[in-house]
Tab-separated table of C-alpha atoms and ligand atoms in Angstrom:
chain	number	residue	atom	x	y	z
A	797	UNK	CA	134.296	25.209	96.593
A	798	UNK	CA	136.711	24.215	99.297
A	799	UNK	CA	134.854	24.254	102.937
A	800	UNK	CA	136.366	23.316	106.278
A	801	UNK	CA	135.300	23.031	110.105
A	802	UNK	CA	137.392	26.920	109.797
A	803	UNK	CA	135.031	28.303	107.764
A	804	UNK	CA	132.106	26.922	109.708
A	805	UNK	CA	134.052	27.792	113.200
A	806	UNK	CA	134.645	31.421	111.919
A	807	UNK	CA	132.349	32.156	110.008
A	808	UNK	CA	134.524	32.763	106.863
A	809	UNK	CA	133.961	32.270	103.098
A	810	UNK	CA	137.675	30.682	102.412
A	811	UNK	CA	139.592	29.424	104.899
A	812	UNK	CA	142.610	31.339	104.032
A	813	UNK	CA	144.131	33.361	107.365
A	814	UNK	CA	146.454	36.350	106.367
A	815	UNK	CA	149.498	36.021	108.799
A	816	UNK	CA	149.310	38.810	111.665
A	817	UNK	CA	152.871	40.219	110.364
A	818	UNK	CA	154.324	42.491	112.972
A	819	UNK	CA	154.234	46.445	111.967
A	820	UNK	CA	152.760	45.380	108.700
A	821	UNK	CA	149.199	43.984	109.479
A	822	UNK	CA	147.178	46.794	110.207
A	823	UNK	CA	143.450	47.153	110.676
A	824	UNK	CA	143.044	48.507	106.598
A	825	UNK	CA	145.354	44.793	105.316
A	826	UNK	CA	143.349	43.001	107.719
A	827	UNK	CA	140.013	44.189	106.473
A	828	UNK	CA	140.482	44.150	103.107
A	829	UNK	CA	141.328	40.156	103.410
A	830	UNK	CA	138.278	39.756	105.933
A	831	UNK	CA	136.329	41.268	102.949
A	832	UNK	CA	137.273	39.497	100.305
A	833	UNK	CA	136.619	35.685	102.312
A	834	UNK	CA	139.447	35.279	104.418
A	835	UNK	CA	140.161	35.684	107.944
A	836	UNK	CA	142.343	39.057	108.220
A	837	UNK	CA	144.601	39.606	111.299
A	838	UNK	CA	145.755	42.945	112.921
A	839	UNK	CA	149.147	42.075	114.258
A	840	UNK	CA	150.385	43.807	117.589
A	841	UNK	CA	153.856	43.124	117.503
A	842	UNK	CA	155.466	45.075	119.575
A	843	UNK	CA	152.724	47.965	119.727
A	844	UNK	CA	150.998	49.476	122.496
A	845	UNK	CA	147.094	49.130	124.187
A	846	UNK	CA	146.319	52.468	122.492
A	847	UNK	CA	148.086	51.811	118.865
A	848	UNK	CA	146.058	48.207	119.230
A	849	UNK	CA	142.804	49.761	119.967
A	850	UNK	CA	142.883	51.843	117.381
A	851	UNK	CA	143.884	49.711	114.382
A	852	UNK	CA	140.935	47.558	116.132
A	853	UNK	CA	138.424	50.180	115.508
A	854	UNK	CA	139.642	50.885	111.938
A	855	UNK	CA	139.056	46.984	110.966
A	856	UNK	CA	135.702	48.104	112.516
A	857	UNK	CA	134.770	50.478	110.369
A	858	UNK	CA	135.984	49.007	107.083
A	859	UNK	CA	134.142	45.477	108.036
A	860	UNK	CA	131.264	44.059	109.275
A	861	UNK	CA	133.033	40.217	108.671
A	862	UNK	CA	134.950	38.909	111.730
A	863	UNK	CA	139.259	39.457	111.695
A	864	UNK	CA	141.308	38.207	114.126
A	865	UNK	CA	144.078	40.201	116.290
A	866	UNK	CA	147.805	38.401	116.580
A	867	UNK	CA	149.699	38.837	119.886
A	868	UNK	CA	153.025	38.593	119.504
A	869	UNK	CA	154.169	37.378	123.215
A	870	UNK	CA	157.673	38.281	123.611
A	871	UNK	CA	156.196	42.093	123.472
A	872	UNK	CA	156.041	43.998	126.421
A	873	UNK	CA	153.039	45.348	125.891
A	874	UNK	CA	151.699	41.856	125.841
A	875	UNK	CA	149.263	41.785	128.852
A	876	UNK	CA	147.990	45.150	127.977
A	877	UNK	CA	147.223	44.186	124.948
A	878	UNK	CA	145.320	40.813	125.863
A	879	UNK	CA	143.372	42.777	127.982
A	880	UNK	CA	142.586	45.330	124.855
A	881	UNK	CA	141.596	41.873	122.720
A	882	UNK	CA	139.178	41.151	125.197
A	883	UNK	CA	137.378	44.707	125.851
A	884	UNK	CA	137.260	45.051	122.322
A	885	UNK	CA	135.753	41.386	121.843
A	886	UNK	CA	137.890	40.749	118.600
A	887	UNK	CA	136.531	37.638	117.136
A	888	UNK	CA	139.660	35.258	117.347
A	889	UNK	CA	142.897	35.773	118.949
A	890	UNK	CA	145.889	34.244	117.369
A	891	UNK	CA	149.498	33.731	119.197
A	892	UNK	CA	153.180	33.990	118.118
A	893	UNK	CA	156.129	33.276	119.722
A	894	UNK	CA	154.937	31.568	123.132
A	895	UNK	CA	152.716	30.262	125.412
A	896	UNK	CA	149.221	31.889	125.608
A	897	UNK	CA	148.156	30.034	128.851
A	898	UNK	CA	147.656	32.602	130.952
A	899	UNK	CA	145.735	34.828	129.349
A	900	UNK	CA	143.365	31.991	127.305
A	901	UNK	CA	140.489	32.477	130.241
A	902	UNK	CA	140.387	35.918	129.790
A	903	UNK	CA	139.920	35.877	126.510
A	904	UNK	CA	137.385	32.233	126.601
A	905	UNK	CA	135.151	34.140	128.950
A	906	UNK	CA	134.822	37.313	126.331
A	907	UNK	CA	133.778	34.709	123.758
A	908	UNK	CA	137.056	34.687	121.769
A	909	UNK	CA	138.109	32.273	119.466
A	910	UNK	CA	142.112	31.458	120.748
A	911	UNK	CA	143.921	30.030	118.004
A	912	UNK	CA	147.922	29.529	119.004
A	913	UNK	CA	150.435	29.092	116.610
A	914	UNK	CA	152.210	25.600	117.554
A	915	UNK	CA	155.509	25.355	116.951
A	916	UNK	CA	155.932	21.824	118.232
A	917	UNK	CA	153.642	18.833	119.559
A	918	UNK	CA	154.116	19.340	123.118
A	919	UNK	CA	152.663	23.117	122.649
A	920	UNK	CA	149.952	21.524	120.505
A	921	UNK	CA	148.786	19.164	123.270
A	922	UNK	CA	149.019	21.957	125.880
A	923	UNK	CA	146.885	24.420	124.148
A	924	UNK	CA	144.114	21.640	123.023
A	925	UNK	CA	143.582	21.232	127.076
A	926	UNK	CA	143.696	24.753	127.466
A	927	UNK	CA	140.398	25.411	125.006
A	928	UNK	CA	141.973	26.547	121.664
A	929	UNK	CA	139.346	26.409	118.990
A	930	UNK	CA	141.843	25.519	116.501
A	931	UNK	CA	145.804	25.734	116.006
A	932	UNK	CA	148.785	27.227	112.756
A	933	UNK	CA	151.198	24.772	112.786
A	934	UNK	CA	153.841	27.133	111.298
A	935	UNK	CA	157.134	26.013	109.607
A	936	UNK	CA	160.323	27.310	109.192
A	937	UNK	CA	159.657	28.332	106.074
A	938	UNK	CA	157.515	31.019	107.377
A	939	UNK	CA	159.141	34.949	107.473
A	940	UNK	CA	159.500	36.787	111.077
A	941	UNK	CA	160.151	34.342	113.880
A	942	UNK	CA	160.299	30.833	113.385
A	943	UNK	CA	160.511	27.343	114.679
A	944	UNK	CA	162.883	24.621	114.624
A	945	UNK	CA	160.521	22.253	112.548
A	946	UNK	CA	159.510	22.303	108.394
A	947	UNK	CA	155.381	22.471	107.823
A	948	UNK	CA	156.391	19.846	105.938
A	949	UNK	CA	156.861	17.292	109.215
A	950	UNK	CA	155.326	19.997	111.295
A	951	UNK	CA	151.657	19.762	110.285
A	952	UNK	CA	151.138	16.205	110.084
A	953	UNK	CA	152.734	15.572	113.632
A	954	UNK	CA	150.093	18.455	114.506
A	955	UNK	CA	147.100	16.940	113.218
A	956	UNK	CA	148.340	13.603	114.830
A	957	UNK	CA	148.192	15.511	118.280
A	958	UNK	CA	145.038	17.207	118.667
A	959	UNK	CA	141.166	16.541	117.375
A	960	UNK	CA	141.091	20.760	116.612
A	961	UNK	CA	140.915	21.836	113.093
A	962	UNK	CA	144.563	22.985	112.163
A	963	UNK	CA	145.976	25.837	109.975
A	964	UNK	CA	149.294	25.279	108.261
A	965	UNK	CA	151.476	28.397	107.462
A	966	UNK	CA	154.894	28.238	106.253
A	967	UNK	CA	156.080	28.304	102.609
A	968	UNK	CA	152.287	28.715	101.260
A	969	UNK	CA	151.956	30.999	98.315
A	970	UNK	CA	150.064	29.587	95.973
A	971	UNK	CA	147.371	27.084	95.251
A	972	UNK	CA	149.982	23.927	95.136
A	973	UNK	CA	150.794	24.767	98.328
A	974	UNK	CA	146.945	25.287	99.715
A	975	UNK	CA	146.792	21.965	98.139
A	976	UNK	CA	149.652	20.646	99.696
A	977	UNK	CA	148.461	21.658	103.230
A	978	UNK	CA	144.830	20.168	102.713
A	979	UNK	CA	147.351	16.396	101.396
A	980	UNK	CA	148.766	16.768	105.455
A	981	UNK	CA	145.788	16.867	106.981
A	982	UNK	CA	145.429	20.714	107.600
A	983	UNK	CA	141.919	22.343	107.193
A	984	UNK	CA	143.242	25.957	106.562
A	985	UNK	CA	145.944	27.768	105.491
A	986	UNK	CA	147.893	31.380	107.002
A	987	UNK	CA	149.475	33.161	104.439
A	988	UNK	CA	151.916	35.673	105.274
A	989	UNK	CA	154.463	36.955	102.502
A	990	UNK	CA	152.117	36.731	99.348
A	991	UNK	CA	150.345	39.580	101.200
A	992	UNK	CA	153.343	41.958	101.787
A	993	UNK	CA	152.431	42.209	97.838
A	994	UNK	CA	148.695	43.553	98.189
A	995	UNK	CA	147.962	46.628	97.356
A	996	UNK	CA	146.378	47.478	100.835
A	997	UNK	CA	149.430	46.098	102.342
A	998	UNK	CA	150.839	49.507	103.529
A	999	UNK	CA	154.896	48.822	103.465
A	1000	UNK	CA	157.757	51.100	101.934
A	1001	UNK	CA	157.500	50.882	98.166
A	1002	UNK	CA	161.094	49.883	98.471
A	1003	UNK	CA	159.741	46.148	100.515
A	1004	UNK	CA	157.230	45.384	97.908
A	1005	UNK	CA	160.022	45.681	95.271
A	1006	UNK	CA	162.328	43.183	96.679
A	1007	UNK	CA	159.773	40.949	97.981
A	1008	UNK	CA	158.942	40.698	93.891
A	1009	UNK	CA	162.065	40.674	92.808
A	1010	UNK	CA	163.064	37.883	95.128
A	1011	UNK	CA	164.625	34.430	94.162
A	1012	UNK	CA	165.003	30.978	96.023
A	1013	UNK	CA	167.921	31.490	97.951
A	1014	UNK	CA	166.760	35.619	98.933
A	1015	UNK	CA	166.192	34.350	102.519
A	1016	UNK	CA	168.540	33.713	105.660
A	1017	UNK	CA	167.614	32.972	109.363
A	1018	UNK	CA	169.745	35.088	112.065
A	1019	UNK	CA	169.440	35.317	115.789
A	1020	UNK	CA	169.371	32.056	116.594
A	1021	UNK	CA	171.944	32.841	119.220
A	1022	UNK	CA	170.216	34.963	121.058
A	1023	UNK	CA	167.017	32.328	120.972
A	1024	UNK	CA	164.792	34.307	118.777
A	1025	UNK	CA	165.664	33.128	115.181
A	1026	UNK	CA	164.184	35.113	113.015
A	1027	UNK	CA	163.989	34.564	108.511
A	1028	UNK	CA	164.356	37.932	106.665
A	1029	UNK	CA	165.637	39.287	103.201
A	1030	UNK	CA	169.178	38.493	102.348
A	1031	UNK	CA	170.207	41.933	102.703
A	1032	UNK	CA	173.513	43.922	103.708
A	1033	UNK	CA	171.866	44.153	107.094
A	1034	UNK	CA	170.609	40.675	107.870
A	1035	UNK	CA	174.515	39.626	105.856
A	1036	UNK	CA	175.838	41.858	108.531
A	1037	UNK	CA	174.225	41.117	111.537
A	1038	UNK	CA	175.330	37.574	110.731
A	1039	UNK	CA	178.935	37.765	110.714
A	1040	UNK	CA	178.613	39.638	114.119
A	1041	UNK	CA	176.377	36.592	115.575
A	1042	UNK	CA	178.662	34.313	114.764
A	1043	UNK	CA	182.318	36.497	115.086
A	1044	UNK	CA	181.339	36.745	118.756
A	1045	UNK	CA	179.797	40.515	119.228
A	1046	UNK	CA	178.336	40.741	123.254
A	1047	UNK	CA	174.860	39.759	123.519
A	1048	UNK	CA	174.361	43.203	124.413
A	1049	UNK	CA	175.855	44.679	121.063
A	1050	UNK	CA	173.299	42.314	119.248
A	1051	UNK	CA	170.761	43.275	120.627
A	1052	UNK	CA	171.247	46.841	119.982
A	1053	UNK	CA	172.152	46.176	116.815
A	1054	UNK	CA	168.523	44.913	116.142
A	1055	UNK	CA	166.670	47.027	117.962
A	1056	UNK	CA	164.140	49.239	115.853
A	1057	UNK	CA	164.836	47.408	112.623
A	1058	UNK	CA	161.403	45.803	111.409
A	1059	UNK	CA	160.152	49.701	111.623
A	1060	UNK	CA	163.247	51.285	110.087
A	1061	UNK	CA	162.054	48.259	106.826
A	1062	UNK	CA	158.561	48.422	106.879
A	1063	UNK	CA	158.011	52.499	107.723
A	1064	UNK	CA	161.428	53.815	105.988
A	1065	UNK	CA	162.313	51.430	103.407
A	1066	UNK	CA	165.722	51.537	104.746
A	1067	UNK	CA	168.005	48.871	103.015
A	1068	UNK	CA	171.024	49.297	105.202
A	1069	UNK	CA	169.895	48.922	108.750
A	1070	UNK	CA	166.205	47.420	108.077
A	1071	UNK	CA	165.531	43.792	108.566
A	1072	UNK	CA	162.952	42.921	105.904
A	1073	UNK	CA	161.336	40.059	107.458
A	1074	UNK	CA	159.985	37.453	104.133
A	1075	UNK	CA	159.384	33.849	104.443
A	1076	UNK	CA	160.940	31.492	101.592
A	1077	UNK	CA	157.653	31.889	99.637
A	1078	UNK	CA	159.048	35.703	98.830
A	1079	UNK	CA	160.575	34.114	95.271
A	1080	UNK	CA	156.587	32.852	94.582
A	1081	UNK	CA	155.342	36.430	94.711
A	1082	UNK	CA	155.028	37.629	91.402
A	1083	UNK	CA	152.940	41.232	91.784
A	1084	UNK	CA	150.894	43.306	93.476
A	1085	UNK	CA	147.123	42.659	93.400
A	1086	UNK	CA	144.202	43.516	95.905
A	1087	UNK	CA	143.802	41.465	98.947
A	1088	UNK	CA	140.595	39.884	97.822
A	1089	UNK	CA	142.133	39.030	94.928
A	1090	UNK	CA	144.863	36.951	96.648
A	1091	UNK	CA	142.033	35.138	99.294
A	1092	UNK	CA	140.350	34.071	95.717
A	1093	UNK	CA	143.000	33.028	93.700
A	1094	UNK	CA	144.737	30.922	96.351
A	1095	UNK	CA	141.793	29.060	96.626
A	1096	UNK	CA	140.464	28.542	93.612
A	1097	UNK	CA	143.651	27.220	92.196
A	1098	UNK	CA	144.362	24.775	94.771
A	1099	UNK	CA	140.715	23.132	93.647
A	1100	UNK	CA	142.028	21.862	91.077
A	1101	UNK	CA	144.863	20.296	92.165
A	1102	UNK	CA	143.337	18.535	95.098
A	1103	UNK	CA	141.185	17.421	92.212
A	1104	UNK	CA	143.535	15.912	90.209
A	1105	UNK	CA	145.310	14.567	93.045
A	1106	UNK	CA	144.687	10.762	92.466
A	1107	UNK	CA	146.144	11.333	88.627
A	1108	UNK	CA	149.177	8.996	89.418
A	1109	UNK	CA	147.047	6.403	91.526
A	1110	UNK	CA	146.423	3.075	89.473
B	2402	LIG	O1	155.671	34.929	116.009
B	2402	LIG	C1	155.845	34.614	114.869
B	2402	LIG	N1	156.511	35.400	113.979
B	2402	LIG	C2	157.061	36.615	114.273
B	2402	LIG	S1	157.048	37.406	115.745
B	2402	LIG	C3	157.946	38.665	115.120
B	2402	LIG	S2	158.439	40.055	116.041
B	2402	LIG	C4	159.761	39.542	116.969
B	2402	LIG	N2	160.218	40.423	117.835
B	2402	LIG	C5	161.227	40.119	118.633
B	2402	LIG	C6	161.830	38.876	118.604
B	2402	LIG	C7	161.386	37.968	117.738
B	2402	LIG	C8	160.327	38.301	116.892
B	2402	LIG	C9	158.204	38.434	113.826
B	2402	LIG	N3	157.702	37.297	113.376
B	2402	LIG	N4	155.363	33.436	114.377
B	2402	LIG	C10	154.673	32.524	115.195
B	2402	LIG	C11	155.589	31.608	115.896
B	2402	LIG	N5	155.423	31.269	117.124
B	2402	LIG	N6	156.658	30.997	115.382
B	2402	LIG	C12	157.188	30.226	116.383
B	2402	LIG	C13	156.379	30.406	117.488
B	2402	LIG	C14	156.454	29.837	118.797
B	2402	LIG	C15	157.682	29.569	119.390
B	2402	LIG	C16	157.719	29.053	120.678
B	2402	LIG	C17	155.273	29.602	119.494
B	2402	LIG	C18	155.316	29.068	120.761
B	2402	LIG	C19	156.536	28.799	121.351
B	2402	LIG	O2	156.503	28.301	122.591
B	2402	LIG	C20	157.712	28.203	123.298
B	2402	LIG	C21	157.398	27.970	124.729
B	2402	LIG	O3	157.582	26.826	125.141
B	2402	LIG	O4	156.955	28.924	125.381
């Protein structure tokens, strides 16, 4: 059995968080991991107070365990939605993509749980003073939006930085990799991509089959022009959308270019203009399998690895 300050802070079987992927982490994903041990997490993305609410309520009704709700902070439906966490009295908030500071009273003084992810050491320290009850350090590696840094230098500078139990998300798949994260110090793990496979992981049929179908190299990061780099399929799109980043289409053009294509993926499985985001974990994924069964399996195979980890040690 693997047990960590997480599991004692959340009240959580495995401390295994399923990443709060933007119009893919609904309330029936994020309950199905919640029941099976792991912390599930609605993700808001770019969603509305009412859309929120109600994916809220579902998790409700499906579970009686706690789940956490992601705010994605570039959104902006951002503060109405912060306000919606709190109302609703979700049992952690998580972060993406900025700083949380001004809405972590709010959500301290409904009894929330505020877990940022941490991109760097600087954000680290700031949301330690600000009363996070724990942080992801998330790598590159990791699908959607990501930071400069690899989990592998990310997490240990992390841990280094703050006395708060810390998550590490980026690249993590399987139970090497659980292991892997426990080796740099990190007392949990978020899991993103391995989930786009579960079978309560409501995505175009069309997603699930490249996300298994994947190899190594199946990922690219674009935007990084515009300041919002973002890792996705290597697809006509994201191939595409790269040659105009760099062949000098207006900012304006890009942006417009971009505009509605995580929903045109997820919702309509559309190859062309969807952006299919996947971390570099996708080539790991190997089938589809309930979400309990994925909480389960990543941990108990990383037991035995920690296990054996002093097998080279004289
Ligand atoms: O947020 C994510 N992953 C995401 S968000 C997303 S939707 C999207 N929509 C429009 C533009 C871009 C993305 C898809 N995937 N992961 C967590 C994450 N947070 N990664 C990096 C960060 C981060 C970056 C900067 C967190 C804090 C931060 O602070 C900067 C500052 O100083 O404010």
């Amino acid at each position: 059995m693997i047990s960590t300050r997480i599991c004692e802070l959340l009240g959580i079987k495995y401390p295994v968080f399923q990443g709060g992927m933007a119009w893919i982490a609904d309330g029936k994903l994020a309950a199905a991991v919640s029941e099976g041990g792991g912390l599930g997490i609605i993700a808001a993305g770019n969603a509305d107070a009412d859309f929120v609410r109600e994916q809220i309520r579902t998790a409700k009704s499906l579970t009686d365990r706690p789940f956490g709700l992601n705010i994605m902070l570039l959104s902006p439906f951002a503060d109405e939605v912060a306000k919606v966490a709190a109302e609703e009295k979700v049992s952690v908030v998580t972060t993406g993509a900025g700083n949380p500071s001004k809405y972590m009273e709010m959500w301290l003084e409904a009894g929330i749980k505020v877990i940022p992810v941490v991109p760097s050491v600087a954000m680290t320290k700031l949301v330690t003073r600000a009363g996070a009850a724990a942080v992801i350090a998330e790598g590159g590696e990791s699908g959607g939006h990501v930071g400069e840094l690899t989990t592998m230098v990310l997490v240990p500078q992390v841990c280094d930085a703050t006395d708060l139990p810390v998550i590490a998300a980026g690249g993590i798949a399987d139970g090497r990799g659980v292991a892997a994260a426990f080796m740099l110090g990190a007392e949990g793990v978020q899991v993103g991509t391995r989930f786009l496979s579960a079978e309560e992981c409501n995505i175009a049929p069309v997603y699930k089959e490249k996300i298994i179908k994947a190899k190594d190299l199946c990922t690219m990061v674009t935007g990084k022009r515009l300041g919002h780099p973002v890792r996705s399929l290597r697809t006509n799109f994201a191939r595409e959308y790269s040659k105009a980043e760099y062949g000098g289409m207006p900012d304006e053009e890009l942006e417009a270019l971009g505009t509605g294509a995580l929903r045109k993926a997820v919702v309509d499985g559309n190859l062309e203009e969807g952006c299919f985001l996947a971390g570099q974990s996708a080539a790991m994924v190997k089938k589809v399998q309930p979400a309990a069964e994925i909480v389960k399996e990543l941990i108990e195979t990383a037991e035995p690895v920690l296990k054996g980890a002093t097998k080279w040690v004289k």
